[in-house]
Tab-separated table of C-alpha atoms in Angstrom:
chain	number	residue	atom	x	y	z
A	538	MET	CA	0.000	0.000	0.000
A	539	SER	CA	1.380	3.393	-1.002
A	540	GLU	CA	2.022	6.090	1.548
A	541	GLY	CA	1.321	9.739	0.858
A	542	ILE	CA	0.303	11.536	-2.300
A	543	ALA	CA	2.273	11.238	-5.540
A	544	VAL	CA	3.496	14.706	-6.527
A	545	ALA	CA	6.262	14.039	-9.065
A	546	ARG	CA	8.489	11.397	-10.601
A	547	ILE	CA	12.233	10.964	-10.281
A	548	GLY	CA	13.725	13.313	-12.870
A	549	ASP	CA	10.887	15.860	-12.666
A	550	ILE	CA	12.736	17.983	-10.097
A	551	PRO	CA	16.225	18.978	-11.260
A	552	GLU	CA	19.110	18.699	-8.786
A	553	GLY	CA	19.267	21.776	-6.564
A	554	GLU	CA	15.749	22.935	-7.397
A	555	GLY	CA	12.231	22.726	-6.062
A	556	ILE	CA	8.665	22.587	-7.291
A	557	GLN	CA	5.494	23.963	-5.747
A	558	ILE	CA	2.576	21.645	-4.987
A	559	ASP	CA	-0.749	23.435	-4.533
A	560	ALA	CA	-2.342	23.109	-1.099
A	561	SER	CA	-5.499	21.654	-2.680
A	562	VAL	CA	-3.529	18.638	-3.939
A	563	LEU	CA	-2.271	17.735	-0.453
A	564	GLY	CA	-5.128	19.076	1.663
A	565	THR	CA	-2.768	21.401	3.520
A	566	VAL	CA	-3.181	24.990	4.702
A	567	ASP	CA	-0.237	26.162	2.578
A	568	SER	CA	1.289	25.054	-0.675
A	569	VAL	CA	4.220	22.681	-0.218
A	570	ALA	CA	7.616	22.910	-1.901
A	571	VAL	CA	9.423	19.675	-2.787
A	572	PHE	CA	13.194	19.901	-3.256
A	573	ASN	CA	15.904	17.706	-4.766
A	574	ASP	CA	19.173	17.948	-2.840
A	575	ASP	CA	21.695	15.604	-4.448
A	576	GLY	CA	19.041	12.969	-5.182
A	577	GLU	CA	17.411	13.213	-1.754
A	578	TYR	CA	13.939	14.740	-1.620
A	579	PHE	CA	12.527	17.067	1.025
A	580	ALA	CA	9.229	18.909	1.489
A	581	LEU	CA	8.476	22.080	3.422
A	582	ASP	CA	5.634	24.572	3.580
A	583	ASP	CA	6.269	26.744	0.532
A	584	THR	CA	5.814	30.207	2.034
A	585	CYS	CA	8.790	31.914	3.676
A	586	THR	CA	7.907	32.965	7.223
A	587	HIS	CA	9.709	36.301	6.847
A	588	GLU	CA	7.784	37.514	3.798
A	589	THR	CA	5.411	35.689	1.500
A	590	ALA	CA	7.933	34.497	-1.086
A	591	SER	CA	7.745	30.993	-2.550
A	592	LEU	CA	10.586	28.832	-1.260
A	593	ALA	CA	10.202	26.634	-4.363
A	594	ASP	CA	11.788	29.542	-6.271
A	595	GLY	CA	14.796	29.590	-3.933
A	596	TRP	CA	18.235	27.971	-4.053
A	597	VAL	CA	19.144	24.599	-2.563
A	598	GLU	CA	22.603	24.578	-1.026
A	599	ASP	CA	24.299	22.633	1.778
A	600	GLY	CA	21.083	20.990	2.989
A	601	CYS	CA	19.201	24.298	3.122
A	602	ILE	CA	16.766	26.262	0.997
A	603	GLU	CA	17.527	29.959	0.588
A	604	CYS	CA	14.529	32.235	0.107
A	605	PRO	CA	14.734	34.152	-3.186
A	606	LEU	CA	13.452	37.391	-1.630
A	607	HIS	CA	15.717	38.204	1.330
A	608	ALA	CA	18.014	35.141	1.543
A	609	ALA	CA	16.613	33.626	4.747
A	610	LYS	CA	17.707	29.988	4.973
A	611	PHE	CA	15.806	26.966	6.277
A	612	CYS	CA	17.036	23.416	6.913
A	613	LEU	CA	15.520	21.096	4.303
A	614	GLY	CA	15.155	18.231	6.763
A	615	THR	CA	13.591	20.079	9.688
A	616	GLY	CA	12.340	23.445	8.416
A	617	LYS	CA	14.346	25.198	11.137
A	618	VAL	CA	15.652	28.697	10.448
A	619	GLU	CA	19.368	28.586	9.610
A	620	SER	CA	19.841	32.308	8.893
A	621	MET	CA	17.895	35.526	9.254
A	622	PRO	CA	15.970	37.598	8.415
A	623	ALA	CA	13.425	34.808	9.092
A	624	THR	CA	12.944	33.939	12.760
A	625	VAL	CA	10.075	31.427	12.509
A	626	ASP	CA	10.572	27.874	11.225
A	627	VAL	CA	8.612	26.451	8.275
A	628	ALA	CA	6.755	23.166	8.683
A	629	PRO	CA	8.373	20.031	7.251
A	630	HIS	CA	6.457	17.229	5.528
A	631	ARG	CA	7.590	13.614	5.035
A	632	VAL	CA	8.729	12.460	1.621
A	633	VAL	CA	8.923	8.859	0.468
A	634	VAL	CA	10.141	7.550	-2.862
A	635	GLU	CA	8.356	4.459	-4.180
A	636	GLY	CA	9.736	3.201	-7.467
A	637	ASP	CA	10.011	6.353	-9.545
A	638	GLU	CA	7.297	8.252	-7.642
A	639	ILE	CA	8.013	11.039	-5.180
A	640	ARG	CA	5.247	11.048	-2.577
A	641	VAL	CA	4.502	13.573	0.167
A	642	ILE	CA	2.936	12.626	3.478
A	643	PRO	CA	1.459	15.882	4.769
A	644	ASN	CA	2.391	17.037	8.249
A	645	PRO	CA	-0.766	16.375	10.340
A	646	GLU	CA	-0.395	19.771	12.015
A	647	ARG	CA	-0.651	21.496	8.613
A	648	LEU	CA	-3.776	19.787	7.258
A	649	ALA	CA	-6.649	22.053	6.246
A	650	SER	CA	-9.743	21.658	8.357
């Protein structure tokens, strides 16, 4: 039995980049960004907590995503702030790879009611 919701296939997300998954697809309160960091996939809430920029448009480097607006950095694995100007973490979501499918298991705390 498959876990999560299929959002992409291996090869759909270039190395060092991310894609945005609409909140309606995952049933979450915010869109989710899925990132490829050296063949490992991560998912975080897509909206930077400093301003409302899309993290999917940012840069993946050294296990972090850098916001394209003011360069705040968040850990891909935990969503924790790694550098300011952001001071509030973003929520992480689980990612599993089954065959060639990348699947997101939404964080229960971020599900829409």
